[in-house]
Structures are given as C-alpha cells and as structure tokens.
Amino acid sequence: MADRGPGSQRTLWSDGLGRVATRSAQSLIVLALVACVVFALTQLRLVVVTVLIATIVAAAVNPVVHFLREHRWPAGLATWTALLAGLGTLGGVIWLVGRGIRDEWGELVDQASQGIDQLEEFLLEGPLDISEQQIADAREAGTDLLTSEGFQSGAVAGATAAVEVIAGLLLGIVVLFFLLRDGRRISEFLITPLDERRKERARRIGNQSTDVLGRYVRGTAIVALVDAVVIGVALMILGVPLALPLATIVFLGAFVPIVGATVAGTFAALVALVAEGPLTALIVVIVVIAVNQLEGDLLAPVVIGKALSLHPLAILLALTAGTILAGILGALLAVPIAAVAWAAVKEWHAPADDEHSEAHEEPDERGSAEDSPAAAI
C-alpha cells in the first residue's frame, strides 16, 4: 500500500501541480470575496454612488475652502460659503435651462411636427417605395409600445429612480459638507488601525489621490466649458431652438470621456435637423467634429493629460467596464476612479524618504490637508 503519511501529503502539495492548485484555490477565494463585496456595493448603490460623487466634487471644491481658510475664515463659514456658492451656481444654470426650454418648446414641437410630415411625404413619394399602410402599421406599433405593460412598468421604475435621485442629492449635500469641513479628521479616523509607517503611506496616498482627482475634475470642467461655449454659440448663430439647453447637455456630456461630447453633439445635430433642415444639421455636425478634434488634439492632452497619467487605451477600457457594470453612472465615475487607483498604486511604490515625506507634509502645515476630503477615499 502506498505511503499516505504527512510526508506524502506535503510532497503532494509542494510539487508543481500542487503549487498551481494552491494558487488557484487562493485566487478563487479572493474572487469570491470580491464578488461578495461588489454585490454588497450594488445593494447599497444609493449610498456608494452618493459618497463617490460627493468625494469627487469635494476634491474639486476643496481649494476654494482652503483659500478661505488661509484668509482666516472659520471652518464652518468657509465650508458653507463654498457649498452655497456651488449650489447657487447650479440652481442658476437649471433655471436658465428650464426657462429656455419653456420659451422655445412650443416652437420646437411645431417644427418637429412639420419635420415629421416632411419625412412622411419623402417616404411616400421618394425612392424607398414605402406605402401608406406600412407607415400606418409603424405608427400603430409605436402606439402599442407606448401603451404596453413593459413601457408602463419602465415609467414606474423611472419615477422610482427619480425619487432615489432626489434622496441621493440631499444625502450628497450633507456628505459633501462634512467632507469639506472634516475631511482630515475623517481620513485620520479611517487609518487609525494602521501603524505609524503605514499611516504615513496612507496619508501620502490620500493627498496624491486628492490632487489627481481635483485636477481631473477641474480640467474636465474647463474642456467641457469650451465645448459647450463653442457649440452653443454656433447653435445660436444658426438659429437652432433650445441652444442653451443643448449647450448644457454638451457640457454635461463632456464629463464622459471619448464619447460624451460626441453623443451630445449628435443630439444637437438631430434637433437642428428637425428644426432647421439638413443643411443646418450638416453645419452643426461639422462644428461638433471640429470641436472634438480641438478637444482631443489640444485641450484634453494639455489640461487633463498630466492629471490622469493614463494611456488612452486604459481610459477606453475603464470607460467600457464602467458602462457595462453601472450604465451612465459607471461611465461618469470609471475614469476618475481609474485615475485615483493608478495614483494610489504609484504612491504605494514610491520611496518614503524624508524629502518625499516633507513634500507631502508641507500642505498639512499650511492647513490644506486639514480640510482635504479625498484622503477619506
């Protein structure tokens, strides 16, 4: 009978196949743990997404709070001033967009109705050989879709999502306030279990992540503002309705790298096509292409490239993965999360000599790290 003692079992697990089996089992355990964590995060997506967005916004707004603190403003007053200024700006933009939609919506509906009539006439009299019965069947199919149970359940889900958005917005304002005011204390609380050497490394990672995240958001906002201004001015010159709301959509879409501004510009071209005709829509498409080339070849590399330090392929893969996992929110958050993760990896392997440590401790002595929110990432 073969020897099955402890020595034989040690040999079984210490040979090549045994080591592979051990590593495979360890990998499976880690993957199972990651899957459990991801599942838990998806169940708490309202809290997770709210905290992530609040952290990103706090990293961008923190220099304003720091500037006020340097000029001897109390911490609470500086935080409230920056927060209310941001909310006031957002509210003003929403009011302007809503007013523009209200003033021009009737005209756009009339023009859209005329455009649909022209499209129907082209389909009937053009070279496509489409009959009136086919058009009637298509209309009936559209009506059935809008009145179907699936569409109505989708509308109910949309209403539920709207309630979640409002709740997340209120929670996000509260989280943002505390991150701006007590970011340093929150980060110190989170790293309490670590020893001093690891605490110092965690502080350096937090400071570097804050810097990268803030520069990314501010740089993206600059690029988005340029896109929105150029396209918005072009729409106004061409007389396209809803120029301000469309420019706002372009601004928001630019926060989704690579594809956001293009999709928003395409939507503007569709509105131009319905309202003003194919020639105006073609001009809008040319303007959108020119703006995207300007952004991709000049603005983004100069303004955002240094902040990210990511290859375009890495950005594309992060964007794709984020979209698959979490839809639009994933597309918005994937790139900044990837940038912060890469900054943390680089800082983790950076030499922790005295000069490096002093370079990161200096902001603490000036007071900036005291309010740093993204150290709590």
PDB file of N, CA and C in Angstrom, residues 88-130:
ATOM      1  N   GLY A  88     -25.820  77.602  -5.577  1.00  0.00           N
ATOM      2  CA  GLY A  88     -26.428  78.739  -6.255  1.00  0.00           C
ATOM      3  C   GLY A  88     -26.114  78.760  -7.739  1.00  0.00           C
ATOM      4  N   THR A  89     -24.861  78.441  -8.072  1.00  0.00           N
ATOM      5  CA  THR A  89     -24.489  78.376  -9.491  1.00  0.00           C
ATOM      6  C   THR A  89     -25.265  77.287 -10.207  1.00  0.00           C
ATOM      7  N   LEU A  90     -25.362  76.100  -9.578  1.00  0.00           N
ATOM      8  CA  LEU A  90     -26.116  75.002 -10.178  1.00  0.00           C
ATOM      9  C   LEU A  90     -27.588  75.367 -10.342  1.00  0.00           C
ATOM     10  N   GLY A  91     -28.165  75.992  -9.314  1.00  0.00           N
ATOM     11  CA  GLY A  91     -29.550  76.400  -9.408  1.00  0.00           C
ATOM     12  C   GLY A  91     -29.782  77.434 -10.506  1.00  0.00           C
ATOM     13  N   GLY A  92     -28.838  78.375 -10.660  1.00  0.00           N
ATOM     14  CA  GLY A  92     -28.966  79.360 -11.727  1.00  0.00           C
ATOM     15  C   GLY A  92     -28.921  78.735 -13.107  1.00  0.00           C
ATOM     16  N   VAL A  93     -28.023  77.765 -13.278  1.00  0.00           N
ATOM     17  CA  VAL A  93     -27.945  77.079 -14.575  1.00  0.00           C
ATOM     18  C   VAL A  93     -29.238  76.324 -14.867  1.00  0.00           C
ATOM     19  N   ILE A  94     -29.767  75.616 -13.847  1.00  0.00           N
ATOM     20  CA  ILE A  94     -31.006  74.867 -14.045  1.00  0.00           C
ATOM     21  C   ILE A  94     -32.150  75.816 -14.386  1.00  0.00           C
ATOM     22  N   TRP A  95     -32.198  76.983 -13.735  1.00  0.00           N
ATOM     23  CA  TRP A  95     -33.258  77.949 -14.015  1.00  0.00           C
ATOM     24  C   TRP A  95     -33.154  78.483 -15.439  1.00  0.00           C
ATOM     25  N   LEU A  96     -31.937  78.804 -15.884  1.00  0.00           N
ATOM     26  CA  LEU A  96     -31.761  79.296 -17.246  1.00  0.00           C
ATOM     27  C   LEU A  96     -32.157  78.231 -18.272  1.00  0.00           C
ATOM     28  N   VAL A  97     -31.733  76.985 -18.018  1.00  0.00           N
ATOM     29  CA  VAL A  97     -32.082  75.900 -18.945  1.00  0.00           C
ATOM     30  C   VAL A  97     -33.591  75.690 -18.973  1.00  0.00           C
ATOM     31  N   GLY A  98     -34.226  75.655 -17.796  1.00  0.00           N
ATOM     32  CA  GLY A  98     -35.674  75.476 -17.754  1.00  0.00           C
ATOM     33  C   GLY A  98     -36.420  76.609 -18.437  1.00  0.00           C
ATOM     34  N   ARG A  99     -35.932  77.827 -18.260  1.00  0.00           N
ATOM     35  CA  ARG A  99     -36.580  78.960 -18.922  1.00  0.00           C
ATOM     36  C   ARG A  99     -36.444  78.866 -20.432  1.00  0.00           C
ATOM     37  N   GLY A 100     -35.246  78.467 -20.905  1.00  0.00           N
ATOM     38  CA  GLY A 100     -35.054  78.323 -22.346  1.00  0.00           C
ATOM     39  C   GLY A 100     -35.951  77.248 -22.938  1.00  0.00           C
ATOM     40  N   ILE A 101     -36.092  76.118 -22.223  1.00  0.00           N
ATOM     41  CA  ILE A 101     -36.972  75.051 -22.715  1.00  0.00           C
ATOM     42  C   ILE A 101     -38.418  75.520 -22.740  1.00  0.00           C
ATOM     43  N   ARG A 102     -38.844  76.240 -21.697  1.00  0.00           N
ATOM     44  CA  ARG A 102     -40.227  76.716 -21.626  1.00  0.00           C
ATOM     45  C   ARG A 102     -40.536  77.705 -22.747  1.00  0.00           C
ATOM     46  N   ASP A 103     -39.578  78.592 -23.032  1.00  0.00           N
ATOM     47  CA  ASP A 103     -39.827  79.627 -24.034  1.00  0.00           C
ATOM     48  C   ASP A 103     -39.826  79.083 -25.461  1.00  0.00           C
ATOM     49  N   GLU A 104     -39.045  78.038 -25.715  1.00  0.00           N
ATOM     50  CA  GLU A 104     -38.873  77.579 -27.087  1.00  0.00           C
ATOM     51  C   GLU A 104     -39.488  76.212 -27.356  1.00  0.00           C
ATOM     52  N   TRP A 105     -40.099  75.611 -26.322  1.00  0.00           N
ATOM     53  CA  TRP A 105     -40.604  74.252 -26.506  1.00  0.00           C
ATOM     54  C   TRP A 105     -41.750  74.205 -27.511  1.00  0.00           C
ATOM     55  N   GLY A 106     -42.670  75.167 -27.437  1.00  0.00           N
ATOM     56  CA  GLY A 106     -43.795  75.163 -28.371  1.00  0.00           C
ATOM     57  C   GLY A 106     -43.335  75.280 -29.816  1.00  0.00           C
ATOM     58  N   GLU A 107     -42.377  76.183 -30.054  1.00  0.00           N
ATOM     59  CA  GLU A 107     -41.855  76.340 -31.413  1.00  0.00           C
ATOM     60  C   GLU A 107     -41.188  75.058 -31.897  1.00  0.00           C
ATOM     61  N   LEU A 108     -40.422  74.413 -31.004  1.00  0.00           N
ATOM     62  CA  LEU A 108     -39.733  73.185 -31.389  1.00  0.00           C
ATOM     63  C   LEU A 108     -40.731  72.072 -31.701  1.00  0.00           C
ATOM     64  N   VAL A 109     -41.819  71.982 -30.932  1.00  0.00           N
ATOM     65  CA  VAL A 109     -42.826  70.948 -31.188  1.00  0.00           C
ATOM     66  C   VAL A 109     -43.472  71.174 -32.558  1.00  0.00           C
ATOM     67  N   ASP A 110     -43.785  72.443 -32.857  1.00  0.00           N
ATOM     68  CA  ASP A 110     -44.378  72.739 -34.169  1.00  0.00           C
ATOM     69  C   ASP A 110     -43.422  72.372 -35.300  1.00  0.00           C
ATOM     70  N   GLN A 111     -42.151  72.744 -35.137  1.00  0.00           N
ATOM     71  CA  GLN A 111     -41.175  72.430 -36.172  1.00  0.00           C
ATOM     72  C   GLN A 111     -40.958  70.931 -36.286  1.00  0.00           C
ATOM     73  N   ALA A 112     -40.991  70.227 -35.146  1.00  0.00           N
ATOM     74  CA  ALA A 112     -40.838  68.775 -35.187  1.00  0.00           C
ATOM     75  C   ALA A 112     -42.014  68.133 -35.915  1.00  0.00           C
ATOM     76  N   SER A 113     -43.225  68.667 -35.676  1.00  0.00           N
ATOM     77  CA  SER A 113     -44.396  68.135 -36.370  1.00  0.00           C
ATOM     78  C   SER A 113     -44.272  68.348 -37.877  1.00  0.00           C
ATOM     79  N   GLN A 114     -43.804  69.539 -38.276  1.00  0.00           N
ATOM     80  CA  GLN A 114     -43.593  69.798 -39.694  1.00  0.00           C
ATOM     81  C   GLN A 114     -42.522  68.871 -40.276  1.00  0.00           C
ATOM     82  N   GLY A 115     -41.478  68.652 -39.486  1.00  0.00           N
ATOM     83  CA  GLY A 115     -40.411  67.764 -39.949  1.00  0.00           C
ATOM     84  C   GLY A 115     -40.901  66.344 -40.131  1.00  0.00           C
ATOM     85  N   ILE A 116     -41.771  65.883 -39.224  1.00  0.00           N
ATOM     86  CA  ILE A 116     -42.317  64.526 -39.357  1.00  0.00           C
ATOM     87  C   ILE A 116     -43.199  64.429 -40.599  1.00  0.00           C
ATOM     88  N   ASP A 117     -43.990  65.496 -40.863  1.00  0.00           N
ATOM     89  CA  ASP A 117     -44.822  65.492 -42.063  1.00  0.00           C
ATOM     90  C   ASP A 117     -43.963  65.458 -43.329  1.00  0.00           C
ATOM     91  N   GLN A 118     -42.852  66.228 -43.314  1.00  0.00           N
ATOM     92  CA  GLN A 118     -41.956  66.214 -44.475  1.00  0.00           C
ATOM     93  C   GLN A 118     -41.306  64.844 -44.639  1.00  0.00           C
ATOM     94  N   LEU A 119     -40.932  64.219 -43.517  1.00  0.00           N
ATOM     95  CA  LEU A 119     -40.332  62.888 -43.591  1.00  0.00           C
ATOM     96  C   LEU A 119     -41.334  61.878 -44.143  1.00  0.00           C
ATOM     97  N   GLU A 120     -42.589  61.971 -43.692  1.00  0.00           N
ATOM     98  CA  GLU A 120     -43.611  61.055 -44.195  1.00  0.00           C
ATOM     99  C   GLU A 120     -43.841  61.260 -45.695  1.00  0.00           C
ATOM    100  N   GLU A 121     -43.847  62.519 -46.133  1.00  0.00           N
ATOM    101  CA  GLU A 121     -44.014  62.803 -47.566  1.00  0.00           C
ATOM    102  C   GLU A 121     -42.857  62.240 -48.378  1.00  0.00           C
ATOM    103  N   PHE A 122     -41.640  62.376 -47.826  1.00  0.00           N
ATOM    104  CA  PHE A 122     -40.467  61.830 -48.532  1.00  0.00           C
ATOM    105  C   PHE A 122     -40.551  60.313 -48.633  1.00  0.00           C
ATOM    106  N   LEU A 123     -40.998  59.658 -47.552  1.00  0.00           N
ATOM    107  CA  LEU A 123     -41.087  58.200 -47.574  1.00  0.00           C
ATOM    108  C   LEU A 123     -42.126  57.716 -48.588  1.00  0.00           C
ATOM    109  N   LEU A 124     -43.223  58.469 -48.720  1.00  0.00           N
ATOM    110  CA  LEU A 124     -44.274  58.060 -49.642  1.00  0.00           C
ATOM    111  C   LEU A 124     -43.904  58.339 -51.096  1.00  0.00           C
ATOM    112  N   GLU A 125     -43.280  59.482 -51.356  1.00  0.00           N
ATOM    113  CA  GLU A 125     -43.016  59.897 -52.733  1.00  0.00           C
ATOM    114  C   GLU A 125     -41.568  59.651 -53.161  1.00  0.00           C
ATOM    115  N   GLY A 126     -40.710  59.280 -52.229  1.00  0.00           N
ATOM    116  CA  GLY A 126     -39.302  59.114 -52.557  1.00  0.00           C
ATOM    117  C   GLY A 126     -39.002  57.758 -53.166  1.00  0.00           C
ATOM    118  N   PRO A 127     -37.708  57.442 -53.276  1.00  0.00           N
ATOM    119  CA  PRO A 127     -37.304  56.217 -53.967  1.00  0.00           C
ATOM    120  C   PRO A 127     -37.402  54.951 -53.120  1.00  0.00           C
ATOM    121  N   LEU A 128     -37.852  55.076 -51.870  1.00  0.00           N
ATOM    122  CA  LEU A 128     -37.859  53.903 -50.984  1.00  0.00           C
ATOM    123  C   LEU A 128     -39.058  52.999 -51.205  1.00  0.00           C
ATOM    124  N   ASP A 129     -40.064  53.479 -51.906  1.00  0.00           N
ATOM    125  CA  ASP A 129     -41.233  52.668 -52.242  1.00  0.00           C
ATOM    126  C   ASP A 129     -41.921  52.137 -50.969  1.00  0.00           C
ATOM    127  N   ILE A 130     -42.271  53.071 -50.088  1.00  0.00           N
ATOM    128  CA  ILE A 130     -42.972  52.720 -48.851  1.00  0.00           C
ATOM    129  C   ILE A 130     -44.423  53.154 -48.994  1.00  0.00           C
TER     130      ILE A 130
END
